[in-house]
Amino acid sequence: MDFSLSDEQKAILEVVEEVCEKEFAPQSSEISEKGEFPLQNIKKLAELDLFGITIPEEYGGSGMDLLTWVLVSERISKACATTGLIFGANLLCTYPLLRFGTEEQKKKFLPPLARGESLGAFALTEPEAGSDAGNVQTTAKKDKDGYILNGNKIFITNGEVADTYIVIANMDKKRGARGLTAFIVEKGREGFSFGQHFNKMGLSALPNVELIFNNCKVPLENLLYKEKRGFRVAMETFAAGRIGVGIGALGVAEAAFEKAKEYSKERVQFGKPISSFEAVQHMLADMATKIEASKNLLYYAAWLLDRGKPFEKFASMGKLYASETAMEVSIKAVQIFGGYGYMKDYPVERYMREAKLFEIIEGTSEIQRGIIANFVLKE
């Protein structure tokens, strides 16, 4: 296992780091404060051909591995968590298309996603289906021309701004998870509309939107994989997505740590920088150690996926550890800043609000522990 960077990766990351430092990071507080979708950031990512990193060249992408995507996403998330999550949500659409799509579906939907001309989203969550992923109530009924979808999805990242949606619906509620089916639904289809925009604790500029399906007609060719095999599509997508969510959390943790470290060297109390006090040093040591542990778990999960090896356990471990690390690190960063840390003039209070989301999305910490335990007990 070797995480040393190739010349190509170094060149990509050099460009990404420059853009993140000069353009994304300086705007991140304003983006959060105003709650406006960071369109210019998304256009910049498209301009740099970053949306197509993991998409093969024949579908308009760069044909690189997930580890490269992880390295890029980490830097974006560190500069602006909102932009990082929008970038990450796109993977939840492209991954199942690549994994389960037909050749025709790949040729149609992947090129605009690779170019950043359109965004993607993944829609499973409902009022009664979150951690209980098999309890999807949105229905799909087949007729001679296609499928009719009815129901609501909530909290969908990239909702309304995305053009391509992977939607999980139920063709047989009596069978629960065994009735789930995945569909590709395009924005603009009759019967597909958008409802509530959810007002969140943090990441106010991140679109999390209600999707409404009212007799929405989906053509036969937009069935993804097979009828009543959507649970597999969802679970495999979630497994890969946990790497992306973990990386987003890692970026927030790294940003909070760096701000706290810098401040500890500048803030003087009792005639010396607070970084000279053992209590602060111990906090910084714990923060740095947990960040490095999170990074190695997530990199390893991506490395395994790229090689076609079982990666799911490490994806859950990485997501669990990184999200809880982001929460802990951001809380300690606020503590190091003291009273100033509680003020909106400084970014660490924003990092603390942003970090909480990562302990919830793509499977809560409690769900991750259950997944990991299942793997461990079977070994």
CSV table of C-alpha atoms in Angstrom, one decimal:
chain,number,residue,atom,x,y,z
A,1,MET,CA,0.0,0.0,0.0
A,2,ASP,CA,1.6,3.2,-1.2
A,3,PHE,CA,0.0,6.6,-1.0
A,4,SER,CA,2.9,8.5,-2.5
A,5,LEU,CA,1.7,10.9,-5.2
A,6,SER,CA,2.3,10.4,-8.9
A,7,ASP,CA,3.5,13.4,-11.0
A,8,GLU,CA,0.0,13.7,-12.5
A,9,GLN,CA,-1.6,13.8,-9.0
A,10,LYS,CA,0.9,16.4,-7.9
A,11,ALA,CA,0.1,18.6,-10.9
A,12,ILE,CA,-3.7,18.3,-10.3
A,13,LEU,CA,-3.4,19.0,-6.5
A,14,GLU,CA,-1.1,22.0,-7.1
A,15,VAL,CA,-3.8,23.6,-9.2
A,16,VAL,CA,-6.6,22.6,-6.8
A,17,GLU,CA,-4.7,23.9,-3.8
A,18,GLU,CA,-4.1,27.3,-5.5
A,19,VAL,CA,-7.8,27.7,-6.4
A,20,CYS,CA,-8.9,26.6,-3.0
A,21,GLU,CA,-6.5,29.0,-1.2
A,22,LYS,CA,-7.1,32.0,-3.4
A,23,GLU,CA,-10.8,31.6,-4.4
A,24,PHE,CA,-12.7,29.1,-2.3
A,25,ALA,CA,-11.4,29.6,1.3
A,26,PRO,CA,-11.7,33.5,1.3
A,27,GLN,CA,-15.4,33.2,0.3
A,28,SER,CA,-16.5,30.3,2.5
A,29,SER,CA,-17.7,32.4,5.4
A,30,GLU,CA,-19.7,34.7,3.1
A,31,ILE,CA,-21.2,31.7,1.3
A,32,SER,CA,-22.4,30.3,4.6
A,33,GLU,CA,-23.6,33.6,5.9
A,34,LYS,CA,-25.6,34.5,2.8
A,35,GLY,CA,-26.8,30.9,2.1
A,36,GLU,CA,-26.3,31.3,-1.6
A,37,PHE,CA,-25.4,28.4,-3.8
A,38,PRO,CA,-21.7,28.7,-4.7
A,39,LEU,CA,-22.2,28.7,-8.5
A,40,GLN,CA,-18.9,30.3,-9.2
A,41,ASN,CA,-17.0,27.6,-7.3
A,42,ILE,CA,-18.9,24.9,-9.2
A,43,LYS,CA,-18.1,26.5,-12.5
A,44,LYS,CA,-14.5,26.6,-11.5
A,45,LEU,CA,-14.5,22.9,-10.7
A,46,ALA,CA,-16.0,22.2,-14.1
A,47,GLU,CA,-13.5,24.5,-15.8
A,48,LEU,CA,-10.7,22.4,-14.2
A,49,ASP,CA,-12.3,19.1,-15.4
A,50,LEU,CA,-12.6,17.8,-11.8
A,51,PHE,CA,-16.1,16.4,-12.0
A,52,GLY,CA,-14.9,13.7,-14.3
A,53,ILE,CA,-12.0,12.4,-12.3
A,54,THR,CA,-13.3,8.9,-11.8
A,55,ILE,CA,-15.3,8.7,-15.1
A,56,PRO,CA,-13.6,6.8,-17.9
A,57,GLU,CA,-12.3,8.7,-20.9
A,58,GLU,CA,-14.9,7.1,-23.3
A,59,TYR,CA,-17.6,8.9,-21.3
A,60,GLY,CA,-15.9,12.2,-21.2
A,61,GLY,CA,-13.9,11.9,-18.0
A,62,SER,CA,-10.3,11.6,-16.9
A,63,GLY,CA,-10.3,7.9,-16.2
A,64,MET,CA,-8.5,8.3,-12.9
A,65,ASP,CA,-8.9,6.4,-9.6
A,66,LEU,CA,-11.1,7.2,-6.6
A,67,LEU,CA,-8.0,7.9,-4.5
A,68,THR,CA,-7.2,10.9,-6.7
A,69,TRP,CA,-10.8,12.0,-6.3
A,70,VAL,CA,-10.4,11.7,-2.6
A,71,LEU,CA,-7.2,13.8,-2.6
A,72,VAL,CA,-9.0,16.5,-4.5
A,73,SER,CA,-12.2,16.4,-2.5
A,74,GLU,CA,-10.2,16.7,0.7
A,75,ARG,CA,-8.7,20.0,-0.3
A,76,ILE,CA,-12.0,21.4,-1.6
A,77,SER,CA,-13.7,20.5,1.6
A,78,LYS,CA,-11.0,22.0,3.7
A,79,ALA,CA,-11.4,25.3,1.9
A,80,CYS,CA,-15.2,25.3,1.7
A,81,ALA,CA,-17.3,22.4,3.1
A,82,THR,CA,-20.4,23.5,1.1
A,83,THR,CA,-18.5,23.2,-2.2
A,84,GLY,CA,-17.0,19.9,-1.0
A,85,LEU,CA,-20.4,18.4,-0.3
A,86,ILE,CA,-21.9,19.5,-3.6
A,87,PHE,CA,-18.8,17.9,-5.3
A,88,GLY,CA,-19.2,14.7,-3.2
A,89,ALA,CA,-23.0,14.4,-3.9
A,90,ASN,CA,-22.2,14.3,-7.6
A,91,LEU,CA,-20.3,11.0,-7.0
A,92,LEU,CA,-23.4,9.5,-5.5
A,93,CYS,CA,-24.9,9.8,-9.0
A,94,THR,CA,-21.9,8.9,-11.2
A,95,TYR,CA,-20.9,5.9,-9.1
A,96,PRO,CA,-24.1,3.9,-9.5
A,97,LEU,CA,-24.3,4.9,-13.2
A,98,LEU,CA,-20.8,3.4,-13.7
A,99,ARG,CA,-21.5,0.4,-11.5
A,100,PHE,CA,-24.9,-0.6,-12.7
A,101,GLY,CA,-25.8,1.5,-15.8
A,102,THR,CA,-26.2,0.1,-19.3
A,103,GLU,CA,-23.9,1.3,-22.1
A,104,GLU,CA,-26.6,3.5,-23.4
A,105,GLN,CA,-27.3,5.0,-20.0
A,106,LYS,CA,-23.6,5.7,-19.5
A,107,LYS,CA,-23.2,7.4,-22.9
A,108,LYS,CA,-26.2,9.6,-22.3
A,109,PHE,CA,-25.8,10.7,-18.7
A,110,LEU,CA,-22.1,10.5,-17.9
A,111,PRO,CA,-20.6,13.0,-20.4
A,112,PRO,CA,-22.5,16.1,-19.1
A,113,LEU,CA,-21.8,15.0,-15.5
A,114,ALA,CA,-18.1,14.6,-16.3
A,115,ARG,CA,-17.9,18.0,-17.9
A,116,GLY,CA,-19.7,19.7,-15.0
A,117,GLU,CA,-22.5,20.9,-17.4
A,118,SER,CA,-25.0,19.1,-15.1
A,119,LEU,CA,-24.9,18.0,-11.5
A,120,GLY,CA,-26.2,14.7,-10.1
A,121,ALA,CA,-28.0,13.6,-6.9
A,122,PHE,CA,-29.0,10.5,-5.1
A,123,ALA,CA,-32.5,10.3,-3.6
A,124,LEU,CA,-33.5,7.6,-1.0
A,125,THR,CA,-34.2,9.5,2.2
A,126,GLU,CA,-37.9,10.0,3.2
A,127,PRO,CA,-39.7,10.9,6.4
A,128,GLU,CA,-39.9,7.2,7.3
A,129,ALA,CA,-36.8,6.0,5.5
A,130,GLY,CA,-33.4,7.2,6.6
A,131,SER,CA,-31.4,4.8,8.8
A,132,ASP,CA,-34.2,2.3,7.9
A,133,ALA,CA,-33.3,2.4,4.2
A,134,GLY,CA,-35.6,-0.5,3.3
A,135,ASN,CA,-38.7,1.3,4.4
A,136,VAL,CA,-39.0,3.5,1.3
A,137,GLN,CA,-42.6,4.5,0.7
A,138,THR,CA,-42.3,6.2,-2.7
A,139,THR,CA,-43.9,3.8,-5.2
A,140,ALA,CA,-43.1,2.8,-8.7
A,141,LYS,CA,-45.8,1.1,-10.8
A,142,LYS,CA,-45.0,-0.3,-14.2
A,143,ASP,CA,-47.1,0.2,-17.3
A,144,LYS,CA,-46.5,-0.6,-21.0
A,145,ASP,CA,-44.5,2.6,-21.6
A,146,GLY,CA,-42.5,2.9,-18.4
A,147,TYR,CA,-42.9,3.5,-14.6
A,148,ILE,CA,-45.1,5.8,-12.6
A,149,LEU,CA,-43.5,7.3,-9.5
A,150,ASN,CA,-45.4,8.7,-6.6
A,151,GLY,CA,-44.0,9.9,-3.3
A,152,ASN,CA,-41.7,12.4,-1.6
A,153,LYS,CA,-38.0,12.5,-0.8
A,154,ILE,CA,-36.4,14.8,1.8
A,155,PHE,CA,-33.0,16.3,2.6
A,156,ILE,CA,-31.7,15.5,-0.9
A,157,THR,CA,-28.3,17.1,-1.4
A,158,ASN,CA,-28.1,18.9,-4.7
A,159,GLY,CA,-31.8,18.9,-4.9
A,160,GLU,CA,-33.2,21.3,-7.5
A,161,VAL,CA,-29.7,22.3,-8.8
A,162,ALA,CA,-29.1,18.8,-10.1
A,163,ASP,CA,-30.3,17.6,-13.5
A,164,THR,CA,-29.8,13.9,-13.0
A,165,TYR,CA,-31.2,12.0,-10.0
A,166,ILE,CA,-30.8,8.4,-9.0
A,167,VAL,CA,-34.2,7.7,-7.2
A,168,ILE,CA,-35.0,4.7,-5.1
A,169,ALA,CA,-38.7,3.7,-5.2
A,170,ASN,CA,-40.7,0.6,-4.1
A,171,MET,CA,-42.4,-1.7,-6.6
A,172,ASP,CA,-43.7,-4.0,-3.9
A,173,LYS,CA,-44.1,-2.6,-0.4
A,174,LYS,CA,-45.0,-6.0,1.0
A,175,ARG,CA,-41.5,-7.1,0.3
A,176,GLY,CA,-39.8,-4.1,1.9
A,177,ALA,CA,-36.2,-3.8,0.8
A,178,ARG,CA,-36.7,-6.6,-1.7
A,179,GLY,CA,-39.2,-4.4,-3.6
A,180,LEU,CA,-36.8,-1.4,-4.0
A,181,THR,CA,-35.9,-0.4,-7.5
A,182,ALA,CA,-33.5,2.3,-8.8
A,183,PHE,CA,-34.4,4.8,-11.5
A,184,ILE,CA,-32.7,7.6,-13.4
A,185,VAL,CA,-35.0,10.6,-13.2
A,186,GLU,CA,-34.2,13.8,-15.2
A,187,LYS,CA,-35.1,17.2,-13.9
A,188,GLY,CA,-38.0,18.7,-15.9
A,189,ARG,CA,-40.0,15.5,-16.2
A,190,GLU,CA,-43.7,16.0,-15.9
A,191,GLY,CA,-44.8,15.2,-12.3
A,192,PHE,CA,-41.4,15.8,-10.8
A,193,SER,CA,-41.1,19.0,-8.8
A,194,PHE,CA,-39.4,20.4,-5.8
A,195,GLY,CA,-40.8,21.3,-2.4
A,196,GLN,CA,-39.3,22.5,0.9
A,197,HIS,CA,-35.8,23.9,1.2
A,198,PHE,CA,-34.6,22.9,4.6
A,199,ASN,CA,-33.1,25.5,7.0
A,200,LYS,CA,-30.2,23.9,8.7
A,201,MET,CA,-27.9,24.5,11.7
A,202,GLY,CA,-25.0,25.0,9.4
A,203,LEU,CA,-24.1,24.7,5.7
A,204,SER,CA,-27.0,27.0,4.8
A,205,ALA,CA,-25.8,27.3,1.2
A,206,LEU,CA,-25.9,23.5,0.6
A,207,PRO,CA,-29.1,22.6,-1.2
A,208,ASN,CA,-31.0,20.0,0.8
A,209,VAL,CA,-34.4,19.9,-0.8
A,210,GLU,CA,-37.7,17.9,-0.9
A,211,LEU,CA,-38.4,16.0,-4.1
A,212,ILE,CA,-42.0,15.5,-5.1
A,213,PHE,CA,-43.2,12.8,-7.5
A,214,ASN,CA,-46.8,13.1,-8.6
A,215,ASN,CA,-47.5,10.5,-11.3
A,216,CYS,CA,-44.1,11.1,-12.7
A,217,LYS,CA,-43.5,9.0,-15.8
A,218,VAL,CA,-40.1,7.5,-16.1
A,219,PRO,CA,-39.3,5.7,-19.4
A,220,LEU,CA,-38.4,2.0,-19.5
A,221,GLU,CA,-34.8,2.7,-20.5
A,222,ASN,CA,-34.3,4.7,-17.3
A,223,LEU,CA,-34.5,1.7,-15.0
A,224,LEU,CA,-31.1,1.4,-13.3
A,225,TYR,CA,-29.9,-2.2,-13.0
A,226,LYS,CA,-32.9,-4.5,-12.4
A,227,GLU,CA,-36.4,-4.3,-11.0
A,228,LYS,CA,-36.5,-4.9,-7.3
A,229,ARG,CA,-32.8,-4.9,-7.0
A,230,GLY,CA,-32.5,-1.2,-6.0
A,231,PHE,CA,-31.5,-2.1,-2.4
A,232,ARG,CA,-28.2,-3.4,-3.8
A,233,VAL,CA,-27.8,-0.2,-5.8
A,234,ALA,CA,-28.4,1.9,-2.7
A,235,MET,CA,-26.1,-0.1,-0.4
A,236,GLU,CA,-23.2,-0.2,-2.8
A,237,THR,CA,-23.6,3.5,-3.5
A,238,PHE,CA,-23.8,4.3,0.2
A,239,ALA,CA,-20.6,2.3,0.9
A,240,ALA,CA,-18.7,4.3,-1.7
A,241,GLY,CA,-20.4,7.5,-0.6
A,242,ARG,CA,-19.2,7.0,3.0
A,243,ILE,CA,-15.6,7.6,1.8
A,244,GLY,CA,-16.7,10.9,0.3
A,245,VAL,CA,-18.6,12.0,3.4
A,246,GLY,CA,-15.6,11.0,5.5
A,247,ILE,CA,-13.3,13.1,3.4
A,248,GLY,CA,-15.7,16.0,3.7
A,249,ALA,CA,-15.5,15.7,7.5
A,250,LEU,CA,-11.7,15.4,7.3
A,251,GLY,CA,-11.5,18.6,5.4
A,252,VAL,CA,-13.5,20.4,8.1
A,253,ALA,CA,-11.3,18.9,10.8
A,254,GLU,CA,-8.1,20.0,9.0
A,255,ALA,CA,-9.4,23.5,8.6
A,256,ALA,CA,-10.4,23.8,12.3
A,257,PHE,CA,-7.1,22.4,13.4
A,258,GLU,CA,-5.0,24.8,11.4
A,259,LYS,CA,-6.9,27.8,12.6
A,260,ALA,CA,-6.6,26.6,16.2
A,261,LYS,CA,-2.9,26.0,15.8
A,262,GLU,CA,-2.2,29.4,14.3
A,263,TYR,CA,-4.3,31.2,16.9
A,264,SER,CA,-2.5,29.3,19.8
A,265,LYS,CA,0.8,30.8,18.6
A,266,GLU,CA,-0.6,34.3,18.4
A,267,ARG,CA,-2.7,34.5,21.5
A,268,VAL,CA,-0.8,35.7,24.5
A,269,GLN,CA,-1.9,35.1,28.1
A,270,PHE,CA,0.2,35.4,31.2
A,271,GLY,CA,3.0,36.9,29.1
A,272,LYS,CA,3.4,34.0,26.6
A,273,PRO,CA,1.6,32.3,23.7
A,274,ILE,CA,-1.1,29.8,24.8
A,275,SER,CA,0.6,27.2,22.6
A,276,SER,CA,3.3,27.0,25.4
A,277,PHE,CA,0.7,25.7,27.9
A,278,GLU,CA,0.6,21.9,28.3
A,279,ALA,CA,-3.3,21.8,28.2
A,280,VAL,CA,-3.4,23.5,24.8
A,281,GLN,CA,-0.5,21.3,23.5
A,282,HIS,CA,-2.3,18.2,24.5
A,283,MET,CA,-5.5,19.3,22.7
A,284,LEU,CA,-3.5,20.0,19.5
A,285,ALA,CA,-1.7,16.7,19.8
A,286,ASP,CA,-5.0,14.8,20.1
A,287,MET,CA,-6.5,16.8,17.2
A,288,ALA,CA,-3.5,16.1,14.9
A,289,THR,CA,-3.4,12.4,15.8
A,290,LYS,CA,-7.0,11.8,15.1
A,291,ILE,CA,-6.9,13.7,11.8
A,292,GLU,CA,-4.0,11.5,10.6
A,293,ALA,CA,-5.8,8.3,11.7
A,294,SER,CA,-9.0,9.4,9.8
A,295,LYS,CA,-7.0,10.2,6.7
A,296,ASN,CA,-5.3,6.8,6.6
A,297,LEU,CA,-8.6,4.9,7.1
A,298,LEU,CA,-10.2,6.8,4.3
A,299,TYR,CA,-7.3,6.6,1.9
A,300,TYR,CA,-7.0,2.9,2.6
A,301,ALA,CA,-10.8,2.4,1.8
A,302,ALA,CA,-10.4,4.3,-1.5
A,303,TRP,CA,-7.2,2.3,-2.3
A,304,LEU,CA,-9.1,-1.0,-1.7
A,305,LEU,CA,-12.1,0.1,-3.8
A,306,ASP,CA,-9.8,1.1,-6.7
A,307,ARG,CA,-8.3,-2.5,-6.7
A,308,GLY,CA,-11.7,-4.2,-6.6
A,309,LYS,CA,-11.1,-5.5,-3.0
A,310,PRO,CA,-13.6,-5.4,-0.2
A,311,PHE,CA,-13.6,-1.9,1.1
A,312,GLU,CA,-17.0,-1.5,2.9
A,313,LYS,CA,-15.7,-2.1,6.5
A,314,PHE,CA,-13.0,0.5,6.1
A,315,ALA,CA,-15.3,3.0,4.4
A,316,SER,CA,-17.6,2.8,7.5
A,317,MET,CA,-14.6,3.0,9.9
A,318,GLY,CA,-13.3,6.0,8.0
A,319,LYS,CA,-16.6,7.7,7.9
A,320,LEU,CA,-17.3,7.1,11.6
A,321,TYR,CA,-13.9,8.1,12.8
A,322,ALA,CA,-13.5,11.2,10.5
A,323,SER,CA,-17.0,12.5,11.3
A,324,GLU,CA,-16.5,12.2,15.0
A,325,THR,CA,-13.0,13.6,14.7
A,326,ALA,CA,-14.4,16.6,12.9
A,327,MET,CA,-16.9,17.2,15.7
A,328,GLU,CA,-14.2,16.8,18.4
A,329,VAL,CA,-11.6,18.9,16.6
A,330,SER,CA,-14.0,21.8,15.9
A,331,ILE,CA,-15.2,21.8,19.5
A,332,LYS,CA,-11.6,21.9,20.8
A,333,ALA,CA,-10.8,24.7,18.2
A,334,VAL,CA,-13.6,26.8,19.7
A,335,GLN,CA,-12.2,26.1,23.2
A,336,ILE,CA,-8.7,27.2,22.1
A,337,PHE,CA,-10.1,30.4,20.7
A,338,GLY,CA,-11.9,30.9,24.0
A,339,GLY,CA,-14.6,33.7,23.9
A,340,TYR,CA,-13.6,34.6,20.4
A,341,GLY,CA,-14.3,31.1,19.2
A,342,TYR,CA,-18.0,31.6,20.0
A,343,MET,CA,-18.1,34.7,17.8
A,344,LYS,CA,-19.1,34.7,14.2
A,345,ASP,CA,-16.1,36.9,13.4
A,346,TYR,CA,-14.0,33.7,13.6
A,347,PRO,CA,-14.6,30.6,11.4
A,348,VAL,CA,-14.2,28.0,14.1
A,349,GLU,CA,-17.8,28.4,15.3
A,350,ARG,CA,-18.9,27.7,11.7
A,351,TYR,CA,-16.7,24.6,11.6
A,352,MET,CA,-18.4,23.3,14.7
A,353,ARG,CA,-21.9,23.7,13.2
A,354,GLU,CA,-20.8,22.2,9.9
A,355,ALA,CA,-19.1,19.2,11.5
A,356,LYS,CA,-22.3,18.0,13.1
A,357,LEU,CA,-23.9,17.1,9.8
A,358,PHE,CA,-21.2,14.6,9.0
A,359,GLU,CA,-22.1,12.4,12.0
A,360,ILE,CA,-25.6,12.1,10.5
A,361,ILE,CA,-25.5,11.8,6.7
A,362,GLU,CA,-24.7,8.7,4.8
A,363,GLY,CA,-25.5,6.6,7.9
A,364,THR,CA,-25.3,8.0,11.4
A,365,SER,CA,-22.5,7.1,13.8
A,366,GLU,CA,-24.7,4.5,15.4
A,367,ILE,CA,-25.5,2.9,12.0
A,368,GLN,CA,-21.8,2.8,11.2
A,369,ARG,CA,-21.0,1.0,14.4
A,370,GLY,CA,-23.6,-1.6,13.6
A,371,ILE,CA,-22.1,-2.1,10.1
A,372,ILE,CA,-18.6,-2.4,11.5
A,373,ALA,CA,-19.6,-4.8,14.2
A,374,ASN,CA,-21.3,-7.1,11.6
A,375,PHE,CA,-18.1,-7.2,9.6
A,376,VAL,CA,-15.9,-7.8,12.7
A,377,LEU,CA,-18.2,-10.6,14.0
A,378,LYS,CA,-18.1,-12.4,10.7
A,379,GLU,CA,-14.3,-12.4,10.4
